[in-house]
PDB file of C-alpha atoms in Angstrom:
ATOM      1  CA  MET A  26     231.748 100.289 224.916  1.00  0.00           C
ATOM      2  CA  GLU A  27     228.595  98.325 225.545  1.00  0.00           C
ATOM      3  CA  THR A  28     226.896  99.790 222.467  1.00  0.00           C
ATOM      4  CA  GLU A  29     229.758  98.654 220.255  1.00  0.00           C
ATOM      5  CA  THR A  30     229.570  95.123 221.589  1.00  0.00           C
ATOM      6  CA  ASN A  31     225.814  95.054 221.093  1.00  0.00           C
ATOM      7  CA  SER A  32     226.278  96.099 217.475  1.00  0.00           C
ATOM      8  CA  LEU A  33     228.690  93.210 216.994  1.00  0.00           C
ATOM      9  CA  ILE A  34     226.122  90.789 218.419  1.00  0.00           C
ATOM     10  CA  LEU A  35     223.403  92.098 216.116  1.00  0.00           C
ATOM     11  CA  ARG A  36     225.690  91.705 213.136  1.00  0.00           C
ATOM     12  CA  LYS A  37     226.367  88.118 214.108  1.00  0.00           C
ATOM     13  CA  ILE A  38     222.617  87.371 214.441  1.00  0.00           C
ATOM     14  CA  LYS A  39     222.031  88.908 211.031  1.00  0.00           C
ATOM     15  CA  TYR A  40     224.601  86.661 209.396  1.00  0.00           C
ATOM     16  CA  ASP A  41     223.209  83.617 211.194  1.00  0.00           C
ATOM     17  CA  GLN A  42     219.742  84.151 209.688  1.00  0.00           C
ATOM     18  CA  CYS A  43     221.046  84.349 206.100  1.00  0.00           C
ATOM     19  CA  ASP A  44     221.101  81.224 203.981  1.00  0.00           C
ATOM     20  CA  ILE A  45     224.677  81.423 202.623  1.00  0.00           C
ATOM     21  CA  GLY A  46     225.520  77.718 202.610  1.00  0.00           C
ATOM     22  CA  PRO A  47     228.217  75.919 204.502  1.00  0.00           C
ATOM     23  CA  TYR A  48     230.428  78.953 205.174  1.00  0.00           C
ATOM     24  CA  LYS A  49     231.756  80.482 208.345  1.00  0.00           C
ATOM     25  CA  VAL A  50     230.619  83.969 209.185  1.00  0.00           C
ATOM     26  CA  VAL A  51     233.540  86.134 210.175  1.00  0.00           C
ATOM     27  CA  ILE A  52     233.068  89.826 210.952  1.00  0.00           C
ATOM     28  CA  GLN A  53     235.808  92.216 209.941  1.00  0.00           C
ATOM     29  CA  ASN A  54     236.418  94.978 212.440  1.00  0.00           C
ATOM     30  CA  ASN A  55     237.056  98.566 211.423  1.00  0.00           C
ATOM     31  CA  LYS A  56     240.433  99.824 212.559  1.00  0.00           C
ATOM     32  CA  LYS A  57     239.239 103.398 212.890  1.00  0.00           C
ATOM     33  CA  ASN A  58     236.369 102.566 215.220  1.00  0.00           C
ATOM     34  CA  LEU A  59     237.757  99.589 217.144  1.00  0.00           C
ATOM     35  CA  GLY A  60     241.482 100.332 217.233  1.00  0.00           C
ATOM     36  CA  ASN A  61     241.823 101.500 220.831  1.00  0.00           C
ATOM     37  CA  LEU A  62     238.810  99.727 222.360  1.00  0.00           C
ATOM     38  CA  HIS A  63     238.720  96.579 224.523  1.00  0.00           C
ATOM     39  CA  PRO A  64     235.543  94.525 224.125  1.00  0.00           C
ATOM     40  CA  VAL A  65     233.735  92.949 227.040  1.00  0.00           C
ATOM     41  CA  GLU A  66     234.462  89.298 227.497  1.00  0.00           C
ATOM     42  CA  LEU A  67     231.606  87.380 225.955  1.00  0.00           C
ATOM     43  CA  ASP A  68     231.339  83.843 224.784  1.00  0.00           C
ATOM     44  CA  LEU A  69     231.419  84.665 221.055  1.00  0.00           C
ATOM     45  CA  GLY A  70     233.571  81.782 219.952  1.00  0.00           C
ATOM     46  CA  PRO A  71     237.011  82.262 218.424  1.00  0.00           C
ATOM     47  CA  ASP A  72     238.748  85.598 218.376  1.00  0.00           C
ATOM     48  CA  LEU A  73     238.251  87.913 215.373  1.00  0.00           C
ATOM     49  CA  SER A  74     241.096  89.797 213.752  1.00  0.00           C
ATOM     50  CA  ASP A  75     241.440  92.435 211.016  1.00  0.00           C
ATOM     51  CA  THR A  76     242.336  89.852 208.397  1.00  0.00           C
ATOM     52  CA  ASP A  77     239.238  87.704 208.931  1.00  0.00           C
ATOM     53  CA  SER A  78     237.336  86.458 205.888  1.00  0.00           C
ATOM     54  CA  ILE A  79     234.623  83.964 204.861  1.00  0.00           C
ATOM     55  CA  GLU A  80     235.990  80.436 204.448  1.00  0.00           C
ATOM     56  CA  PRO A  81     234.264  77.142 203.611  1.00  0.00           C
ATOM     57  CA  PHE A  82     232.968  75.187 206.543  1.00  0.00           C
ATOM     58  CA  GLU A  83     234.660  71.793 206.844  1.00  0.00           C
ATOM     59  CA  GLY A  84     234.463  70.802 210.457  1.00  0.00           C
ATOM     60  CA  SER A  85     231.692  68.928 212.205  1.00  0.00           C
ATOM     61  CA  SER A  86     231.150  71.671 214.762  1.00  0.00           C
ATOM     62  CA  ASP A  87     227.872  73.579 214.635  1.00  0.00           C
ATOM     63  CA  GLU A  88     229.292  76.662 216.274  1.00  0.00           C
ATOM     64  CA  TYR A  89     228.866  79.009 213.311  1.00  0.00           C
ATOM     65  CA  ARG A  90     226.612  76.901 211.035  1.00  0.00           C
ATOM     66  CA  PRO A  91     223.731  78.972 209.558  1.00  0.00           C
ATOM     67  CA  ASP A  92     220.167  78.111 210.415  1.00  0.00           C
ATOM     68  CA  ASP A  93     218.702  75.805 207.729  1.00  0.00           C
ATOM     69  CA  SER A  94     215.114  76.075 208.934  1.00  0.00           C
ATOM     70  CA  PHE A  95     214.401  79.005 206.586  1.00  0.00           C
ATOM     71  CA  SER A  96     215.727  77.218 203.491  1.00  0.00           C
ATOM     72  CA  GLU A  97     213.821  74.024 204.393  1.00  0.00           C
ATOM     73  CA  SER A  98     210.546  75.975 204.670  1.00  0.00           C
ATOM     74  CA  ILE A  99     211.105  77.518 201.197  1.00  0.00           C
ATOM     75  CA  ASN A 100     211.802  74.111 199.647  1.00  0.00           C
ATOM     76  CA  SER A 101     208.675  72.621 201.224  1.00  0.00           C
ATOM     77  CA  ASN A 102     206.547  75.461 199.829  1.00  0.00           C
ATOM     78  CA  ASN A 103     207.983  74.922 196.339  1.00  0.00           C
ATOM     79  CA  LEU A 104     207.145  71.206 196.486  1.00  0.00           C
ATOM     80  CA  GLU A 105     203.544  71.924 197.524  1.00  0.00           C
ATOM     81  CA  SER A 106     203.076  74.422 194.653  1.00  0.00           C
ATOM     82  CA  GLU A 107     204.415  71.892 192.120  1.00  0.00           C
ATOM     83  CA  GLU A 108     201.976  69.231 193.387  1.00  0.00           C
ATOM     84  CA  LEU A 109     199.055  71.650 193.042  1.00  0.00           C
ATOM     85  CA  GLU A 110     200.052  72.481 189.465  1.00  0.00           C
ATOM     86  CA  ARG A 111     200.212  68.797 188.580  1.00  0.00           C
ATOM     87  CA  THR A 112     196.772  68.146 190.045  1.00  0.00           C
ATOM     88  CA  ASN A 113     195.287  71.104 188.162  1.00  0.00           C
ATOM     89  CA  GLU A 114     196.663  69.929 184.835  1.00  0.00           C
ATOM     90  CA  VAL A 115     194.181  67.848 182.821  1.00  0.00           C
ATOM     91  CA  SER A 116     195.248  65.428 180.171  1.00  0.00           C
ATOM     92  CA  GLU A 117     194.266  66.287 176.605  1.00  0.00           C
ATOM     93  CA  ASP A 118     193.249  62.677 175.939  1.00  0.00           C
ATOM     94  CA  LEU A 119     190.691  62.602 178.781  1.00  0.00           C
ATOM     95  CA  PHE A 120     187.257  64.244 178.519  1.00  0.00           C
ATOM     96  CA  ILE A 121     183.854  63.731 180.126  1.00  0.00           C
ATOM     97  CA  VAL A 122     180.964  62.523 177.961  1.00  0.00           C
ATOM     98  CA  PRO A 123     177.449  63.346 179.219  1.00  0.00           C
ATOM     99  CA  GLU A 124     174.759  60.683 179.276  1.00  0.00           C
ATOM    100  CA  SER A 125     172.481  62.518 176.796  1.00  0.00           C
ATOM    101  CA  LEU A 126     174.054  64.564 173.977  1.00  0.00           C
ATOM    102  CA  PRO A 127     172.201  67.720 172.806  1.00  0.00           C
ATOM    103  CA  ASP A 128     170.762  68.028 169.319  1.00  0.00           C
ATOM    104  CA  ILE A 129     173.622  69.625 167.352  1.00  0.00           C
ATOM    105  CA  GLU A 130     171.528  70.389 164.246  1.00  0.00           C
ATOM    106  CA  LYS A 131     169.044  72.461 166.265  1.00  0.00           C
ATOM    107  CA  ASP A 132     171.863  74.418 167.887  1.00  0.00           C
ATOM    108  CA  VAL A 133     173.423  75.178 164.477  1.00  0.00           C
ATOM    109  CA  HIS A 134     170.039  76.321 163.163  1.00  0.00           C
ATOM    110  CA  ARG A 135     169.630  78.621 166.158  1.00  0.00           C
ATOM    111  CA  LEU A 136     173.097  80.069 165.608  1.00  0.00           C
ATOM    112  CA  ASP A 137     172.277  80.792 161.956  1.00  0.00           C
ATOM    113  CA  GLU A 138     169.063  82.579 162.968  1.00  0.00           C
ATOM    114  CA  THR A 139     170.876  84.695 165.545  1.00  0.00           C
ATOM    115  CA  ALA A 140     173.563  85.573 162.990  1.00  0.00           C
ATOM    116  CA  GLU A 141     170.940  86.675 160.471  1.00  0.00           C
ATOM    117  CA  ILE A 142     169.235  88.804 163.104  1.00  0.00           C
ATOM    118  CA  ASN A 143     172.527  90.406 164.138  1.00  0.00           C
ATOM    119  CA  HIS A 144     173.500  91.235 160.535  1.00  0.00           C
ATOM    120  CA  GLN A 145     170.203  92.973 159.770  1.00  0.00           C
ATOM    121  CA  PRO A 146     170.642  96.758 159.350  1.00  0.00           C
ATOM    122  CA  ILE A 147     169.353  98.859 162.189  1.00  0.00           C
ATOM    123  CA  PRO A 148     166.617 101.202 160.965  1.00  0.00           C
ATOM    124  CA  PRO A 149     167.266 104.911 161.604  1.00  0.00           C
ATOM    125  CA  ASN A 150     165.369 106.777 164.230  1.00  0.00           C
ATOM    126  CA  ILE A 151     162.293 108.064 162.432  1.00  0.00           C
ATOM    127  CA  ARG A 152     160.850 111.114 164.075  1.00  0.00           C
ATOM    128  CA  LYS A 153     157.145 111.532 163.960  1.00  0.00           C
ATOM    129  CA  LYS A 154     155.984 114.700 162.280  1.00  0.00           C
ATOM    130  CA  LYS A 155     153.576 116.860 164.152  1.00  0.00           C
ATOM    131  CA  TYR A 156     150.621 118.067 162.193  1.00  0.00           C
ATOM    132  CA  PHE A 157     148.803 121.147 163.386  1.00  0.00           C
ATOM    133  CA  SER A 158     145.390 122.198 162.245  1.00  0.00           C
ATOM    134  CA  PRO A 159     145.350 125.508 160.335  1.00  0.00           C
ATOM    135  CA  LYS A 160     144.426 128.512 162.383  1.00  0.00           C
ATOM    136  CA  ILE A 161     141.105 130.083 161.586  1.00  0.00           C
ATOM    137  CA  LYS A 162     141.415 133.829 161.128  1.00  0.00           C
ATOM    138  CA  THR A 163     138.960 135.629 163.342  1.00  0.00           C
ATOM    139  CA  SER A 164     140.187 139.170 162.580  1.00  0.00           C
ATOM    140  CA  LYS A 165     137.891 141.695 160.941  1.00  0.00           C
ATOM    141  CA  LYS A 166     140.556 143.077 158.569  1.00  0.00           C
ATOM    142  CA  ARG A 167     139.766 143.255 154.900  1.00  0.00           C
ATOM    143  CA  LYS A 168     141.376 140.754 152.554  1.00  0.00           C
ATOM    144  CA  ARG A 169     143.659 141.920 149.796  1.00  0.00           C
ATOM    145  CA  LYS A 170     142.094 142.148 146.355  1.00  0.00           C
ATOM    146  CA  PRO A 171     144.826 143.423 144.018  1.00  0.00           C
ATOM    147  CA  GLU A 172     142.702 142.910 140.905  1.00  0.00           C
ATOM    148  CA  GLN A 173     140.414 145.687 142.146  1.00  0.00           C
ATOM    149  CA  TRP A 174     143.145 148.246 142.783  1.00  0.00           C
ATOM    150  CA  VAL A 175     142.973 151.350 140.588  1.00  0.00           C
ATOM    151  CA  LYS A 176     146.662 151.294 139.707  1.00  0.00           C
ATOM    152  CA  ARG A 177     146.566 147.609 138.874  1.00  0.00           C
ATOM    153  CA  LYS A 178     143.562 148.083 136.625  1.00  0.00           C
ATOM    154  CA  ALA A 179     145.277 150.974 134.856  1.00  0.00           C
ATOM    155  CA  ALA A 180     148.432 148.921 134.280  1.00  0.00           C
ATOM    156  CA  LEU A 181     146.504 145.971 132.821  1.00  0.00           C
ATOM    157  CA  SER A 182     144.491 148.164 130.477  1.00  0.00           C
ATOM    158  CA  ARG A 183     147.642 149.998 129.383  1.00  0.00           C
ATOM    159  CA  GLU A 184     149.338 146.707 128.453  1.00  0.00           C
ATOM    160  CA  LYS A 185     146.337 145.700 126.341  1.00  0.00           C
ATOM    161  CA  GLY A 186     146.186 149.093 124.586  1.00  0.00           C
ATOM    162  CA  GLN A 187     142.837 150.015 126.130  1.00  0.00           C
ATOM    163  CA  SER A 188     141.756 153.316 127.669  1.00  0.00           C
ATOM    164  CA  TYR A 189     142.596 153.894 131.351  1.00  0.00           C
ATOM    165  CA  LYS A 190     142.864 156.562 134.001  1.00  0.00           C
ATOM    166  CA  SER A 191     146.301 157.682 135.154  1.00  0.00           C
ATOM    167  CA  TYR A 192     147.300 158.240 138.795  1.00  0.00           C
ATOM    168  CA  LYS A 193     146.975 161.994 138.160  1.00  0.00           C
ATOM    169  CA  GLY A 194     143.368 161.510 137.138  1.00  0.00           C
ATOM    170  CA  GLU A 195     143.847 162.030 133.411  1.00  0.00           C
ATOM    171  CA  ASP A 196     141.885 159.943 130.929  1.00  0.00           C
ATOM    172  CA  ILE A 197     144.141 158.191 128.413  1.00  0.00           C
ATOM    173  CA  ALA A 198     142.562 157.121 125.105  1.00  0.00           C
ATOM    174  CA  ALA A 199     142.932 153.626 123.660  1.00  0.00           C
ATOM    175  CA  LYS A 200     145.497 152.768 121.005  1.00  0.00           C
ATOM    176  CA  SER A 201     144.274 153.142 117.435  1.00  0.00           C
ATOM    177  CA  VAL A 202     145.643 152.068 114.080  1.00  0.00           C
ATOM    178  CA  ALA A 203     147.474 154.714 112.054  1.00  0.00           C
ATOM    179  CA  MET A 204     145.321 155.353 108.993  1.00  0.00           C
ATOM    180  CA  GLY A 205     147.250 158.147 107.260  1.00  0.00           C
ATOM    181  CA  ASN A 206     150.858 158.415 106.221  1.00  0.00           C
ATOM    182  CA  LEU A 207     153.300 156.556 108.438  1.00  0.00           C
ATOM    183  CA  CYS A 208     156.184 158.866 107.563  1.00  0.00           C
ATOM    184  CA  PRO A 209     156.724 162.151 105.626  1.00  0.00           C
ATOM    185  CA  ASP A 210     156.693 162.210 101.851  1.00  0.00           C
ATOM    186  CA  LYS A 211     160.437 162.904 101.814  1.00  0.00           C
ATOM    187  CA  CYS A 212     161.195 159.419 103.251  1.00  0.00           C
ATOM    188  CA  ARG A 213     163.346 157.401 100.864  1.00  0.00           C
ATOM    189  CA  LEU A 214     161.936 154.068 102.084  1.00  0.00           C
ATOM    190  CA  LYS A 215     158.304 155.027 101.310  1.00  0.00           C
ATOM    191  CA  CYS A 216     156.956 153.103 104.349  1.00  0.00           C
ATOM    192  CA  SER A 217     153.304 154.173 103.838  1.00  0.00           C
ATOM    193  CA  ASP A 218     153.134 152.358 100.510  1.00  0.00           C
ATOM    194  CA  LYS A 219     154.489 149.082 101.957  1.00  0.00           C
ATOM    195  CA  PHE A 220     151.626 148.308 104.385  1.00  0.00           C
ATOM    196  CA  THR A 221     147.895 148.247 103.914  1.00  0.00           C
ATOM    197  CA  ILE A 222     145.308 149.078 106.590  1.00  0.00           C
ATOM    198  CA  GLU A 223     144.589 145.382 107.306  1.00  0.00           C
ATOM    199  CA  GLN A 224     148.287 144.667 107.714  1.00  0.00           C
ATOM    200  CA  ARG A 225     148.647 147.621 110.060  1.00  0.00           C
ATOM    201  CA  GLU A 226     145.776 146.332 112.224  1.00  0.00           C
ATOM    202  CA  ASN A 227     147.307 142.838 112.408  1.00  0.00           C
ATOM    203  CA  ILE A 228     150.682 144.265 113.417  1.00  0.00           C
ATOM    204  CA  MET A 229     149.227 146.402 116.211  1.00  0.00           C
ATOM    205  CA  PHE A 230     146.735 143.862 117.643  1.00  0.00           C
ATOM    206  CA  SER A 231     149.280 141.033 117.651  1.00  0.00           C
ATOM    207  CA  PHE A 232     151.734 143.316 119.472  1.00  0.00           C
ATOM    208  CA  TYR A 233     149.287 144.243 122.275  1.00  0.00           C
ATOM    209  CA  LYS A 234     148.257 140.644 122.851  1.00  0.00           C
ATOM    210  CA  LEU A 235     151.723 140.002 124.310  1.00  0.00           C
ATOM    211  CA  ASP A 236     152.664 140.713 127.914  1.00  0.00           C
ATOM    212  CA  ILE A 237     155.286 143.273 128.843  1.00  0.00           C
ATOM    213  CA  ASN A 238     158.188 140.808 128.579  1.00  0.00           C
ATOM    214  CA  GLY A 239     157.095 139.600 125.141  1.00  0.00           C
ATOM    215  CA  LYS A 240     156.766 143.172 123.881  1.00  0.00           C
ATOM    216  CA  ASN A 241     160.244 144.094 125.077  1.00  0.00           C
ATOM    217  CA  ALA A 242     161.757 141.007 123.436  1.00  0.00           C
ATOM    218  CA  LEU A 243     160.050 141.781 120.118  1.00  0.00           C
ATOM    219  CA  LEU A 244     161.236 145.388 120.087  1.00  0.00           C
ATOM    220  CA  PHE A 245     164.775 144.469 121.107  1.00  0.00           C
ATOM    221  CA  ASN A 246     165.087 141.948 118.262  1.00  0.00           C
ATOM    222  CA  SER A 247     163.611 144.387 115.725  1.00  0.00           C
ATOM    223  CA  ILE A 248     166.302 147.062 116.264  1.00  0.00           C
ATOM    224  CA  ARG A 249     169.811 146.571 114.872  1.00  0.00           C
ATOM    225  CA  SER A 250     172.849 148.789 115.334  1.00  0.00           C
ATOM    226  CA  SER A 251     175.862 149.335 113.061  1.00  0.00           C
ATOM    227  CA  SER A 252     178.834 151.698 112.827  1.00  0.00           C
ATOM    228  CA  PRO A 253     178.190 154.987 110.944  1.00  0.00           C
ATOM    229  CA  GLY A 254     179.279 155.108 107.315  1.00  0.00           C
ATOM    230  CA  ARG A 255     180.424 158.765 107.290  1.00  0.00           C
ATOM    231  CA  LYS A 256     181.106 161.534 109.784  1.00  0.00           C
ATOM    232  CA  ARG A 257     180.892 165.316 109.528  1.00  0.00           C
ATOM    233  CA  LYS A 258     183.978 167.484 109.802  1.00  0.00           C
ATOM    234  CA  GLY A 259     184.137 169.985 112.634  1.00  0.00           C
ATOM    235  CA  ALA A 260     181.381 168.307 114.664  1.00  0.00           C
ATOM    236  CA  THR A 261     181.807 168.350 118.435  1.00  0.00           C
ATOM    237  CA  ASN A 262     179.822 165.144 119.080  1.00  0.00           C
ATOM    238  CA  HIS A 263     180.185 162.475 116.453  1.00  0.00           C
ATOM    239  CA  LYS A 264     177.549 159.858 115.844  1.00  0.00           C
ATOM    240  CA  THR A 265     178.423 156.605 117.592  1.00  0.00           C
ATOM    241  CA  ALA A 266     176.073 154.216 115.774  1.00  0.00           C
ATOM    242  CA  THR A 267     173.284 154.027 113.219  1.00  0.00           C
ATOM    243  CA  TYR A 268     170.093 152.063 113.893  1.00  0.00           C
ATOM    244  CA  GLN A 269     167.866 150.137 111.515  1.00  0.00           C
ATOM    245  CA  TYR A 270     164.257 149.105 112.268  1.00  0.00           C
ATOM    246  CA  PHE A 271     162.577 145.987 110.918  1.00  0.00           C
ATOM    247  CA  LEU A 272     158.986 144.722 110.974  1.00  0.00           C
ATOM    248  CA  THR A 273     158.107 141.050 110.653  1.00  0.00           C
ATOM    249  CA  LEU A 274     155.078 140.535 108.424  1.00  0.00           C
ATOM    250  CA  GLU A 275     154.141 137.132 106.968  1.00  0.00           C
ATOM    251  CA  LYS A 276     157.511 135.702 108.094  1.00  0.00           C
ATOM    252  CA  LYS A 277     159.350 138.462 106.240  1.00  0.00           C
ATOM    253  CA  GLN A 278     161.382 141.289 107.724  1.00  0.00           C
ATOM    254  CA  THR A 279     160.744 144.694 106.154  1.00  0.00           C
ATOM    255  CA  LEU A 280     163.022 147.699 106.680  1.00  0.00           C
ATOM    256  CA  VAL A 281     161.169 150.858 107.794  1.00  0.00           C
ATOM    257  CA  CYS A 282     162.091 154.247 109.186  1.00  0.00           C
ATOM    258  CA  LYS A 283     161.929 155.275 112.829  1.00  0.00           C
ATOM    259  CA  ARG A 284     158.662 157.230 112.512  1.00  0.00           C
ATOM    260  CA  ALA A 285     156.851 154.395 110.746  1.00  0.00           C
ATOM    261  CA  PHE A 286     158.093 151.960 113.404  1.00  0.00           C
ATOM    262  CA  ILE A 287     156.699 154.148 116.214  1.00  0.00           C
ATOM    263  CA  SER A 288     153.338 154.757 114.491  1.00  0.00           C
ATOM    264  CA  LEU A 289     152.728 151.083 113.625  1.00  0.00           C
ATOM    265  CA  TYR A 290     153.382 149.810 117.191  1.00  0.00           C
ATOM    266  CA  GLN A 291     151.925 152.945 118.837  1.00  0.00           C
ATOM    267  CA  ILE A 292     154.827 153.399 121.265  1.00  0.00           C
ATOM    268  CA  SER A 293     156.628 156.520 122.528  1.00  0.00           C
ATOM    269  CA  LYS A 294     160.101 157.831 121.692  1.00  0.00           C
ATOM    270  CA  LYS A 295     161.132 157.320 125.314  1.00  0.00           C
ATOM    271  CA  LYS A 296     160.444 153.604 124.954  1.00  0.00           C
ATOM    272  CA  MET A 297     162.635 153.509 121.863  1.00  0.00           C
ATOM    273  CA  LYS A 298     165.615 155.056 123.638  1.00  0.00           C
ATOM    274  CA  SER A 299     165.678 152.276 126.222  1.00  0.00           C
ATOM    275  CA  PHE A 300     166.388 149.691 123.501  1.00  0.00           C
ATOM    276  CA  LYS A 301     169.108 151.597 121.699  1.00  0.00           C
ATOM    277  CA  ILE A 302     172.710 150.588 122.265  1.00  0.00           C
ATOM    278  CA  LYS A 303     174.896 153.562 123.052  1.00  0.00           C
TER     279      LYS A 303
END
């Protein structure tokens, strides 16, 4: 019973502290909890019933008037904050003028200089290269001398048409000009009658003055292939192409046979097969 009455007192104190204006605070009792209970007699003012409600305060009695001290403190704080805001505001028409004004032209010139400095491109980070002195070889190994190698000497002399020694130890004679017949007497082109001895020497010496790439290019351009004109009946392997051989002499191309071509340039049949188109 005492706990219920204490709760009623606390509820009354709570309503007294609230700033709800000039209204009476009336507490409505719960029928379920307070139906069969008899409260202790306390000086709580008028009796409370189940149909109590909040009504406007009209009388002059201060029995249930809420405490206005809290609302007055809030209003006083608001007034102080408004006064501070007014004091902090500065009029746009008022400004302070110093006794000695600075030189504006100098300041503008300084600003221009700083702007130019800021807009200058930043140079990239240039790394310094390290230079090391060349190492001096102190080893006792022999240096390479390819011009003195036996195989290299043999290859150079073979390109020039000179005599050399093969890797098997055989002595190979130098290239010589063909003096006799270039082809058999049965040849229809009669290649031996077309070239004199001087012309044969010029053809051979000019050919061996070239390097290996120049020689291959000359031979490749001198051989031409064409389809065969006729084929034999009953042959197992037919001829795929016919080849013609030309020699350039005095800016003129002369048709010769295969044997005359080989004897004038002093080359082998194996070399000829590498240039033929199958």
